[in-house]
Coordinates of C-alpha atoms in Angstrom, one line a residue:
X1 CA 238.0 27.3 -26.4
X2 CA 241.8 27.1 -25.9
X3 CA 242.9 23.6 -26.8
X4 CA 246.0 22.0 -25.8
X5 CA 249.0 21.7 -28.3
X6 CA 249.5 18.1 -29.6
X7 CA 253.2 18.7 -30.4
X8 CA 255.7 16.8 -28.5
X9 CA 258.8 18.4 -27.8
X10 CA 262.5 16.4 -27.6
X11 CA 264.1 16.6 -24.3
X12 CA 267.1 19.3 -24.8
X13 CA 270.2 18.7 -23.3
X14 CA 270.6 21.1 -20.3
X15 CA 273.8 21.7 -18.0
X16 CA 272.3 18.7 -15.7
X17 CA 273.2 16.3 -18.8
X18 CA 276.5 17.3 -19.5
X19 CA 279.3 14.9 -18.8
X20 CA 282.7 15.6 -16.5
X21 CA 284.1 19.0 -17.0
X22 CA 287.5 19.2 -18.2
X23 CA 290.3 20.5 -15.6
X24 CA 290.6 23.7 -18.0
X25 CA 287.4 24.6 -16.9
X26 CA 286.3 25.6 -13.4
X27 CA 284.7 23.1 -11.3
X28 CA 281.5 25.0 -11.4
X29 CA 280.9 26.9 -14.2
X30 CA 279.4 30.4 -13.5
X31 CA 277.3 30.1 -16.6
X32 CA 275.8 26.8 -15.7
X33 CA 272.6 28.3 -14.9
X34 CA 271.1 30.3 -18.2
X35 CA 270.0 33.8 -17.3
X36 CA 266.6 35.1 -17.6
X37 CA 265.7 38.1 -19.0
X38 CA 264.0 41.0 -17.4
X39 CA 261.0 40.4 -19.0
X40 CA 260.5 36.9 -17.4
X41 CA 261.5 37.7 -13.8
X42 CA 257.8 37.7 -13.1
X43 CA 257.5 34.0 -13.8
X44 CA 260.3 32.9 -11.9
X45 CA 260.2 29.1 -10.7
X46 CA 259.5 28.3 -6.8
X47 CA 263.0 26.6 -6.7
X48 CA 265.0 29.6 -7.9
X49 CA 263.2 32.1 -5.6
X50 CA 264.1 29.7 -2.6
X51 CA 267.8 29.3 -3.7
X52 CA 268.2 32.9 -5.0
X53 CA 271.4 33.5 -2.8
X54 CA 272.6 29.9 -3.2
X55 CA 275.6 31.3 -5.1
X56 CA 277.0 33.6 -2.3
X57 CA 276.5 31.0 0.2
X58 CA 279.0 28.7 -1.5
X59 CA 282.0 31.2 -2.2
X60 CA 283.3 31.0 1.4
X61 CA 283.5 27.1 1.2
X62 CA 286.1 27.2 -1.5
X63 CA 288.8 28.2 0.4
X64 CA 289.4 24.9 1.9
X65 CA 291.7 22.4 0.0
X66 CA 290.6 19.1 1.7
X67 CA 289.8 16.4 -0.6
X68 CA 289.0 12.6 -0.2
X69 CA 289.9 10.0 -2.8
X70 CA 289.8 6.5 -2.9
X71 CA 293.0 4.8 -3.1
X72 CA 294.1 1.3 -4.2
X73 CA 296.1 -0.1 -1.2
X74 CA 298.4 -2.2 -3.7
X75 CA 299.1 1.1 -5.6
X76 CA 300.0 2.8 -2.3
X77 CA 302.2 0.0 -1.2
X78 CA 304.1 -0.1 -4.5
X79 CA 304.8 3.8 -3.7
X80 CA 306.1 3.1 -0.4
X81 CA 308.1 0.3 -1.6
X82 CA 309.9 2.1 -4.5
X83 CA 310.0 6.0 -3.5
X84 CA 309.7 6.4 -0.2
X85 CA 312.8 6.2 2.2
X86 CA 312.6 5.0 5.8
X87 CA 313.5 8.0 8.5
X88 CA 316.0 6.4 10.4
X89 CA 318.2 4.2 8.1
X90 CA 317.3 5.9 4.7
X91 CA 316.6 2.5 3.1
X92 CA 313.9 2.0 0.6
X93 CA 311.6 -0.9 0.4
X94 CA 309.3 0.2 3.1
X95 CA 306.1 -2.5 3.5
X96 CA 302.6 -1.0 3.9
X97 CA 300.2 -3.2 5.5
X98 CA 297.0 -3.0 6.8
X99 CA 295.3 -4.2 10.2
X100 CA 292.6 -7.0 9.8
X101 CA 290.6 -5.1 12.8
X102 CA 289.2 -2.1 11.2
X103 CA 286.2 0.1 12.3
X104 CA 284.1 0.4 9.2
X105 CA 285.9 2.2 6.5
X106 CA 288.4 3.6 8.7
X107 CA 291.6 1.3 8.3
X108 CA 294.8 1.0 10.6
X109 CA 298.1 1.0 8.4
X110 CA 301.6 0.3 9.5
X111 CA 304.6 1.1 7.4
X112 CA 307.4 -1.2 8.5
X113 CA 311.1 -0.8 7.4
X114 CA 312.7 -4.6 7.2
X115 CA 316.1 -3.3 7.5
X116 CA 316.0 -1.2 10.8
X117 CA 312.6 -2.6 12.1
X118 CA 311.2 1.0 12.1
X119 CA 307.4 1.1 11.9
X120 CA 304.8 4.0 11.8
X121 CA 300.9 3.5 12.3
X122 CA 298.1 5.7 11.2
X123 CA 294.4 5.4 10.4
X124 CA 292.9 6.1 7.1
X125 CA 290.4 8.5 8.3
X126 CA 290.1 11.1 11.2
X127 CA 288.2 11.2 14.0
X128 CA 285.5 13.6 14.6
X129 CA 285.7 15.4 17.7
X130 CA 282.7 14.2 19.8
X131 CA 281.1 16.3 22.9
X132 CA 281.6 15.4 26.1
X133 CA 280.6 12.3 27.2
X134 CA 280.0 10.8 23.8
X135 CA 282.0 8.4 21.9
X136 CA 284.0 9.8 19.0
X137 CA 283.6 8.1 15.5
X138 CA 285.7 8.1 12.4
X139 CA 284.7 10.9 9.6
X140 CA 284.5 8.5 6.7
X141 CA 281.9 6.2 8.6
X142 CA 279.8 9.1 9.3
X143 CA 280.2 10.5 5.7
X144 CA 279.0 7.1 4.5
X145 CA 275.9 6.7 6.8
X146 CA 274.8 10.1 5.8
X147 CA 275.1 9.4 2.2
X148 CA 273.0 6.3 2.3
X149 CA 270.5 8.0 4.4
X150 CA 270.1 10.8 1.7
X151 CA 269.5 8.6 -1.1
X152 CA 266.7 6.8 1.0
X153 CA 269.0 3.5 1.7
X154 CA 270.3 1.9 4.8
X155 CA 272.8 -0.7 6.1
X156 CA 272.3 -3.4 3.6
X157 CA 272.7 -0.9 0.8
X158 CA 275.9 0.3 2.2
X159 CA 277.3 -3.5 2.7
X160 CA 276.5 -4.1 -0.9
X161 CA 278.3 -0.7 -2.0
X162 CA 281.3 -1.4 -0.3
X163 CA 281.5 -5.0 -1.4
X164 CA 281.2 -3.9 -4.9
X165 CA 284.1 -1.4 -4.3
X166 CA 286.1 -3.7 -2.7
X167 CA 286.0 -1.6 0.6
X168 CA 285.9 -2.5 4.0
X169 CA 282.5 -3.3 5.1
X170 CA 280.4 -0.5 6.6
X171 CA 279.9 0.0 10.6
X172 CA 277.8 -2.6 11.9
X173 CA 275.4 -0.5 13.8
X174 CA 273.7 2.3 12.1
X175 CA 271.9 3.5 15.4
X176 CA 274.7 5.2 16.8
X177 CA 275.4 7.4 13.5
X178 CA 271.7 7.9 13.1
X179 CA 271.2 9.5 16.5
X180 CA 274.3 11.7 15.9
X181 CA 273.1 12.8 12.3
X182 CA 269.5 13.3 13.5
X183 CA 270.6 15.5 16.3
X184 CA 272.9 17.7 13.8
X185 CA 270.2 17.7 10.9
X186 CA 267.5 18.8 13.7
X187 CA 269.3 21.8 14.3
X188 CA 270.0 22.9 10.7
X189 CA 266.4 22.0 9.8
X190 CA 265.0 24.3 12.8
X191 CA 267.2 27.1 11.7
X192 CA 266.1 26.9 8.5
X193 CA 262.2 27.0 9.3
X194 CA 263.2 30.0 11.6
X195 CA 264.7 32.0 8.8
X196 CA 261.5 30.7 6.4
X197 CA 259.1 32.4 9.1
X198 CA 261.1 35.8 9.3
X199 CA 260.8 35.7 5.5
X200 CA 257.1 35.2 5.6
X201 CA 256.7 37.8 8.2
X202 CA 258.7 40.1 5.8
X203 CA 256.2 39.1 2.7
X204 CA 253.3 40.0 4.8
X205 CA 254.4 43.6 5.5
X206 CA 255.8 42.5 8.8
X207 CA 252.4 41.6 10.0
X208 CA 253.0 38.6 12.3
X209 CA 249.6 36.8 11.2
X210 CA 250.6 35.0 8.5
X211 CA 248.7 32.3 6.0
X212 CA 249.9 29.0 5.7
X213 CA 249.2 25.7 3.7
X214 CA 248.7 22.6 5.7
X215 CA 248.9 19.2 4.6
X216 CA 249.5 15.6 5.8
X217 CA 251.4 12.6 4.4
X218 CA 251.7 9.0 5.3
X219 CA 254.3 6.3 4.6
X220 CA 251.5 4.0 3.6
X221 CA 248.5 4.4 1.7
X222 CA 244.7 3.7 2.9
X223 CA 244.9 5.2 6.2
X224 CA 246.8 2.1 7.9
X225 CA 250.3 3.8 7.8
X226 CA 252.4 3.3 11.3
X227 CA 254.3 6.7 10.3
X228 CA 252.7 10.1 9.0
X229 CA 254.1 13.3 8.7
X230 CA 252.4 17.0 9.0
X231 CA 254.0 20.0 7.4
X232 CA 253.1 23.8 7.3
X233 CA 254.1 25.9 4.4
X234 CA 253.9 29.6 3.9
X235 CA 251.3 30.6 1.3
X236 CA 253.8 33.9 0.5
X237 CA 257.1 32.1 0.3
X238 CA 256.7 28.2 0.0
X239 CA 258.9 27.4 2.5
X240 CA 258.2 25.0 5.0
X241 CA 257.6 26.9 8.4
X242 CA 257.1 23.8 10.8
X243 CA 256.7 20.4 11.0
X244 CA 255.2 17.3 13.1
X245 CA 256.5 13.8 12.9
X246 CA 254.0 11.0 14.4
X247 CA 254.5 7.2 14.7
X248 CA 252.2 4.6 16.6
X249 CA 254.9 2.0 16.2
X250 CA 255.7 0.6 19.7
X251 CA 258.6 -1.6 20.4
X252 CA 258.0 -2.6 23.7
X253 CA 257.1 -6.0 24.8
X254 CA 253.2 -6.7 25.3
X255 CA 252.4 -3.2 23.9
X256 CA 251.2 -2.1 27.3
X257 CA 253.7 -0.7 29.6
X258 CA 255.7 1.8 27.5
X259 CA 259.2 2.3 28.3
X260 CA 262.0 5.2 28.0
X261 CA 263.1 3.6 24.8
X262 CA 259.6 3.4 23.1
X263 CA 259.2 5.8 20.1
X264 CA 255.8 5.8 19.8
X265 CA 254.1 9.4 20.1
X266 CA 250.7 8.8 18.5
X267 CA 247.6 6.8 19.5
X268 CA 244.4 6.4 17.2
X269 CA 243.8 5.6 13.8
X270 CA 246.3 6.7 11.0
X271 CA 243.7 9.2 9.4
X272 CA 243.8 11.5 12.6
X273 CA 247.5 12.1 12.3
X274 CA 247.0 15.2 10.3
X275 CA 244.3 16.4 12.7
X276 CA 246.6 16.1 15.6
X277 CA 249.7 17.2 13.9
X278 CA 248.2 20.3 12.5
X279 CA 246.8 21.2 16.1
X280 CA 250.4 20.9 17.5
X281 CA 251.9 23.2 14.8
X282 CA 249.3 25.8 15.5
X283 CA 249.4 25.7 19.5
X284 CA 253.2 26.1 19.3
X285 CA 253.6 28.8 16.9
X286 CA 253.2 31.8 19.3
X287 CA 255.6 30.3 21.5
X288 CA 258.3 29.2 18.8
X289 CA 258.2 32.0 16.1
X290 CA 256.1 34.5 17.9
X291 CA 253.3 34.5 14.9
X292 CA 249.8 33.3 14.5
X293 CA 248.5 31.3 11.5
X294 CA 245.3 33.2 11.0
X295 CA 244.7 31.5 7.4
X296 CA 244.4 28.0 6.9
X297 CA 245.0 26.7 3.3
X298 CA 244.0 23.1 3.1
X299 CA 242.2 20.6 0.8
X300 CA 238.6 19.8 1.0
X301 CA 239.3 17.5 4.1
X302 CA 238.4 20.1 7.0
X303 CA 238.8 17.9 9.8
X304 CA 242.1 19.2 10.7
X305 CA 240.6 23.0 10.6
X306 CA 237.5 22.0 12.5
X307 CA 239.8 20.7 15.2
X308 CA 241.8 24.0 15.2
X309 CA 238.9 26.2 15.5
X310 CA 237.2 24.3 18.1
X311 CA 240.6 24.2 20.4
X312 CA 240.5 28.2 20.1
X313 CA 244.6 27.9 19.8
X314 CA 244.6 31.8 19.7
X315 CA 241.7 32.7 21.9
X316 CA 238.3 33.9 21.3
X317 CA 239.5 37.4 19.8
X318 CA 241.4 35.4 16.9
X319 CA 239.4 34.0 13.9
X320 CA 241.1 31.6 11.6
X321 CA 239.9 31.8 8.0
X322 CA 239.8 28.8 5.8
X323 CA 241.0 28.9 2.4
X324 CA 240.9 26.3 -0.5
X325 CA 243.4 25.1 -2.8
X326 CA 242.6 26.0 -6.0
X327 CA 244.4 23.0 -7.5
X328 CA 242.2 20.4 -5.1
X329 CA 238.9 22.5 -6.4
X330 CA 239.9 22.2 -9.9
X331 CA 240.2 18.3 -9.6
X332 CA 236.6 18.3 -7.9
X333 CA 235.4 18.9 -11.4
X334 CA 237.0 16.1 -12.6
X335 CA 236.0 13.5 -9.8
X336 CA 232.3 14.7 -10.0
X337 CA 232.2 14.2 -13.6
X338 CA 233.7 10.7 -13.4
X339 CA 231.7 9.5 -10.6
X340 CA 228.5 10.8 -12.6
X341 CA 229.8 8.9 -15.7
X342 CA 230.1 5.7 -13.8
X343 CA 226.8 6.0 -11.9
X344 CA 224.9 6.7 -15.2
X345 CA 226.5 3.7 -16.7
X346 CA 223.9 1.8 -18.8
X347 CA 221.4 4.6 -18.5
X348 CA 219.8 6.8 -21.3
X349 CA 219.4 10.4 -20.9
X350 CA 216.6 12.7 -22.4
X351 CA 217.8 12.2 -26.4
X352 CA 217.5 8.1 -25.7
X353 CA 221.6 8.0 -25.6
X354 CA 224.1 7.1 -23.2
X355 CA 226.0 9.8 -21.3
X356 CA 229.6 8.7 -22.5
X357 CA 230.6 7.6 -25.8
X358 CA 232.1 9.0 -28.9
X359 CA 231.3 12.9 -29.2
X360 CA 229.8 12.8 -25.7
X361 CA 231.0 12.7 -22.0
X362 CA 234.5 11.1 -22.8
X363 CA 237.8 11.1 -20.8
X364 CA 239.5 13.5 -22.9
X365 CA 236.2 16.0 -22.4
X366 CA 235.8 15.6 -18.7
X367 CA 240.0 16.6 -18.5
X368 CA 239.0 19.5 -21.0
X369 CA 236.1 20.5 -18.7
X370 CA 238.3 20.2 -15.3
X371 CA 240.9 22.4 -17.1
X372 CA 238.6 25.3 -18.1
X373 CA 237.3 25.0 -14.6
X374 CA 240.4 25.8 -13.3
X375 CA 241.5 28.3 -15.7
X376 CA 238.0 30.3 -15.1
X377 CA 239.0 30.5 -11.2
X378 CA 242.8 31.5 -11.7
X379 CA 241.9 34.1 -14.4
X380 CA 239.2 35.6 -12.4
X381 CA 240.8 36.4 -8.8
X382 CA 239.5 39.8 -8.6
X383 CA 236.1 38.8 -7.6
X384 CA 233.5 35.9 -6.8
X385 CA 231.2 37.3 -9.4
X386 CA 233.8 37.3 -12.4
X387 CA 234.8 33.8 -11.4
X388 CA 231.4 32.4 -11.6
X389 CA 230.8 34.3 -14.8
X390 CA 233.6 32.6 -16.0
X391 CA 232.5 29.3 -14.9
X392 CA 229.3 29.5 -16.5
X393 CA 230.8 30.7 -19.7
X394 CA 232.3 27.5 -19.9
X395 CA 228.9 26.0 -19.5
X396 CA 227.2 27.7 -22.0
X397 CA 230.1 27.6 -24.7
X398 CA 230.2 23.7 -24.7
X399 CA 226.4 23.9 -25.5
X400 CA 226.6 26.3 -28.1
X401 CA 225.8 25.8 -31.9
X402 CA 225.9 27.7 -34.9
X403 CA 221.8 27.9 -34.8
X404 CA 222.0 29.1 -31.0
X405 CA 225.2 30.5 -29.6
X406 CA 225.3 31.2 -26.5
X407 CA 228.7 33.5 -25.5
X408 CA 227.1 35.9 -23.3
X409 CA 229.3 35.2 -20.7
X410 CA 232.5 34.7 -22.8
X411 CA 235.2 37.5 -22.5
X412 CA 235.2 40.0 -25.1
X413 CA 238.5 41.8 -26.7
X414 CA 241.6 40.9 -28.7
X415 CA 243.1 38.3 -26.1
X416 CA 239.6 36.1 -25.7
X417 CA 240.1 32.6 -25.4
X418 CA 236.4 32.5 -27.2
X419 CA 237.0 31.7 -30.8
X420 CA 233.6 33.1 -31.6
X421 CA 234.1 36.4 -29.9
X422 CA 237.5 36.4 -31.8
X423 CA 235.9 36.0 -35.2
X424 CA 233.4 38.6 -34.5
X425 CA 236.2 41.0 -34.1
X426 CA 237.7 39.9 -37.0
X427 CA 234.5 40.2 -39.1
X428 CA 234.7 36.3 -39.7
X429 CA 232.3 33.4 -39.6
X430 CA 232.7 30.7 -36.6
X431 CA 231.7 27.1 -36.9
X432 CA 231.1 25.4 -33.8
X433 CA 233.1 22.1 -33.5
X434 CA 233.8 21.1 -30.4
X435 CA 230.3 21.0 -28.5
X436 CA 228.6 18.7 -26.4
X437 CA 224.9 17.5 -26.9
X438 CA 222.5 19.5 -25.0
X439 CA 221.3 16.3 -23.1
X440 CA 224.7 15.8 -21.9
X441 CA 225.3 19.2 -21.0
X442 CA 222.0 19.4 -19.0
X443 CA 223.0 16.4 -17.2
X444 CA 226.0 17.9 -15.5
X445 CA 224.4 21.3 -14.8
X446 CA 223.8 20.3 -10.9
X447 CA 227.6 19.9 -10.9
X448 CA 228.4 23.1 -12.5
X449 CA 226.0 24.7 -10.0
X450 CA 227.6 23.0 -7.0
X451 CA 231.1 24.1 -8.0
X452 CA 230.1 27.7 -8.5
X453 CA 228.7 28.0 -5.3
X454 CA 229.9 31.6 -4.2
X455 CA 231.0 30.5 -0.5
X456 CA 233.2 27.9 -2.2
X457 CA 234.6 30.5 -4.7
X458 CA 235.4 32.9 -2.0
X459 CA 237.9 30.7 -0.7
X460 CA 239.8 30.7 -3.9
X461 CA 240.4 34.4 -4.2
X462 CA 243.8 34.0 -2.9
X463 CA 244.6 31.8 -6.0
X464 CA 247.2 29.6 -4.2
X465 CA 247.6 26.0 -4.0
X466 CA 249.2 23.1 -2.0
X467 CA 252.3 22.6 -4.1
X468 CA 254.7 23.4 -2.0
X469 CA 253.2 20.9 0.7
X470 CA 252.9 18.2 -2.2
X471 CA 256.7 19.2 -3.5
X472 CA 258.0 18.8 0.2
X473 CA 256.0 15.3 0.8
X474 CA 257.9 14.1 -2.3
X475 CA 261.3 15.1 -1.6
X476 CA 260.5 13.1 2.3
X477 CA 259.7 10.0 0.8
X478 CA 262.6 10.2 -1.4
X479 CA 265.0 9.9 1.7
X480 CA 262.4 7.7 3.6
X481 CA 261.1 5.0 0.9
X482 CA 257.5 4.3 1.3
X483 CA 258.1 0.5 0.6
X484 CA 260.5 -0.1 3.4
X485 CA 259.1 0.5 7.2
X486 CA 261.4 2.9 9.2
X487 CA 261.3 3.7 13.1
X488 CA 260.6 7.3 14.4
X489 CA 264.8 8.2 14.2
X490 CA 265.1 7.5 10.6
X491 CA 261.5 9.1 9.7
X492 CA 262.7 12.1 11.5
X493 CA 266.1 12.5 10.1
X494 CA 264.5 12.2 6.4
X495 CA 262.1 14.8 7.3
X496 CA 264.4 17.2 8.7
X497 CA 266.9 16.7 5.9
X498 CA 264.0 17.2 3.5
X499 CA 262.6 20.3 4.8
X500 CA 266.3 21.8 5.1
X501 CA 267.4 21.2 1.5
X502 CA 263.8 22.0 0.3
X503 CA 264.0 25.7 2.1
X504 CA 267.6 26.5 1.2
X505 CA 269.1 23.9 -1.1
X506 CA 271.8 21.3 -0.4
X507 CA 274.1 24.1 1.3
X508 CA 272.5 22.8 4.4
X509 CA 274.4 19.4 3.8
X510 CA 277.5 21.3 4.3
X511 CA 276.1 23.1 7.7
X512 CA 275.2 19.4 9.0
X513 CA 278.6 18.0 8.4
X514 CA 280.0 21.1 10.4
X515 CA 277.6 20.3 13.2
X516 CA 279.3 16.9 13.1
X517 CA 282.6 18.3 13.5
X518 CA 283.6 17.4 10.0
X519 CA 285.1 19.7 7.5
X520 CA 282.9 19.6 4.3
X521 CA 285.9 19.7 2.0
X522 CA 286.3 21.0 -1.7
X523 CA 284.6 18.2 -3.7
X524 CA 281.6 18.2 -1.3
X525 CA 281.1 21.8 -1.5
X526 CA 281.7 21.5 -5.6
X527 CA 278.8 18.7 -6.0
X528 CA 276.4 20.6 -3.5
X529 CA 276.7 23.8 -5.5
X530 CA 276.2 21.8 -8.4
X531 CA 273.2 19.9 -7.3
X532 CA 271.6 23.5 -6.5
X533 CA 272.2 24.8 -9.9
X534 CA 270.9 21.9 -11.5
X535 CA 267.8 22.3 -9.5
X536 CA 267.4 25.7 -10.9
X537 CA 268.1 24.6 -14.3
X538 CA 265.5 21.8 -14.1
X539 CA 262.8 24.3 -12.5
X540 CA 263.4 26.9 -15.3
X541 CA 262.8 24.0 -17.9
X542 CA 259.8 22.8 -16.3
X543 CA 258.2 26.5 -16.0
X544 CA 258.4 26.9 -19.6
X545 CA 255.0 27.1 -21.2
X546 CA 255.8 24.7 -23.8
X547 CA 257.0 22.0 -21.3
X548 CA 253.5 22.6 -19.5
X549 CA 251.6 21.9 -22.7
X550 CA 253.5 18.5 -23.1
X551 CA 253.0 17.5 -19.6
X552 CA 249.3 18.2 -20.4
X553 CA 249.3 16.1 -23.1
X554 CA 250.9 13.3 -21.6
X555 CA 248.7 13.5 -18.7
X556 CA 245.8 13.0 -21.0
X557 CA 247.2 10.4 -22.8
X558 CA 247.8 8.6 -19.5
X559 CA 244.3 9.1 -18.1
X560 CA 242.8 7.5 -21.4
X561 CA 245.1 4.4 -21.3
X562 CA 244.0 4.1 -17.6
X563 CA 240.5 4.4 -18.9
X564 CA 240.9 1.9 -21.4
X565 CA 242.7 -1.0 -18.8
X566 CA 239.8 -0.4 -16.5
X567 CA 237.3 -1.3 -19.3
X568 CA 239.4 -4.2 -20.5
X569 CA 239.8 -5.7 -16.9
X570 CA 237.2 -8.4 -17.3
X571 CA 238.8 -9.6 -20.6
X572 CA 242.5 -10.3 -19.0
X573 CA 243.8 -13.3 -20.2
X574 CA 246.3 -13.5 -17.1
X575 CA 245.6 -12.6 -13.7
X576 CA 246.2 -14.0 -9.8
X577 CA 244.0 -17.2 -9.6
X578 CA 242.8 -17.6 -13.0
X579 CA 244.7 -20.9 -13.3

């Protein structure tokens, strides 16, 4: 059977590892993303598909010459004193002083002439044009709060940053800026999700019944989290179509009478957030996008799917089909084998030996069986019959010996993974090396029988996974760290900003700034374009077959180490309460 390569490849220096670009070069190189050949276009990464038009979207932004820079006020004061003349008397020696009262990073500065007492007052930052009835804010403060939120930090981190940089302290109240940012981010996010639905309909041959993948994520593990997010992604495009943000945190006194400022929007135990969130998303799909989600791709937990079916969100005449994530189905093999291994600890098999041990059911062999089970599904998406044959080919392959080869289900042909069949084609003799004892293989036969059930495999014919949902979950919690509790507003902002960037790249941050009546500027545009190109470069590198093999080897080593740590847990020399 195919084995993972043990060769470890060194990290290559890509464009995302380069240092500062010289002035003679363009700020963002046109060749910063390596071009792929036409032969590899069929294996384009998901990020590259999402950001396929990102280069064109940035061209219109470079017309702005607006730039920001951090200036030492002492240097600036020296320039005014030595090189600037007074407008009234024409004398040099102007004094530059800053007011003690400043609004965050916006500082009031005065230019004073000692000879004629001429003075001129100005601010170091522009004010944003606010909507009618809302207070205006300084641009530098809005940018600072937005930047801190984008990297998952808040007011305390902003104060530390300003202190180290010897800058004025940030605004004391982040809540005012949070509300402004939340509104702008939500508008941009809604626009990207609306476009994502249009793309999904086009990919589905303009049929408005589209397949989606549903997944829930929580800020804290163990179903005790106060916050949760449910996302629905398109199976065809991988982009986020809709989201539901839930929180059961109440700030009201007594927790009984909820006032207008209460942000709580969910009641019940945390595990049900995915159930209620998925139902809300399905119920509003027709009203919001004029589409129906008729295929539900999810993990093994079917509570959310059952709840949607019971509520008949699209009426009696519309049937919603349950699809299984083949990634989760593949992991069932490893989970079942590990549970069976733990259950059989201390027991003997028919050959008088234990289930696990050298040349028996080890962590390495479990990982191999899980991988081969997943490959049997992925390589036989044409029919359930082919899937079952591929799964049982793995089972019989592991029990085959030189005296009793059982390769009837193994694929034939020059590209077969079966070395026995390949040796037959080349008229060579093959010796079985990586087999398992008959007693071990027979003990795990019920697991293979359960996981080759036709009803289960029928739900895997689509060949898709929940990887887009897992990816957006990771992006969300990079903006809202799991170790720090946040209120609903902060969670909502992080979710909307993550979805907008996930669907259309960092280009959306420029749109958010424009929504706040802030001109993004030259450096902001260059930075966002560079980040998007780095994202594509990293995705291409991660999509290489050699890189995938290295990740498999590292994953296997980590699993083996975790198993050794669990075995040696009783022999710890140090631990809580031991002394």
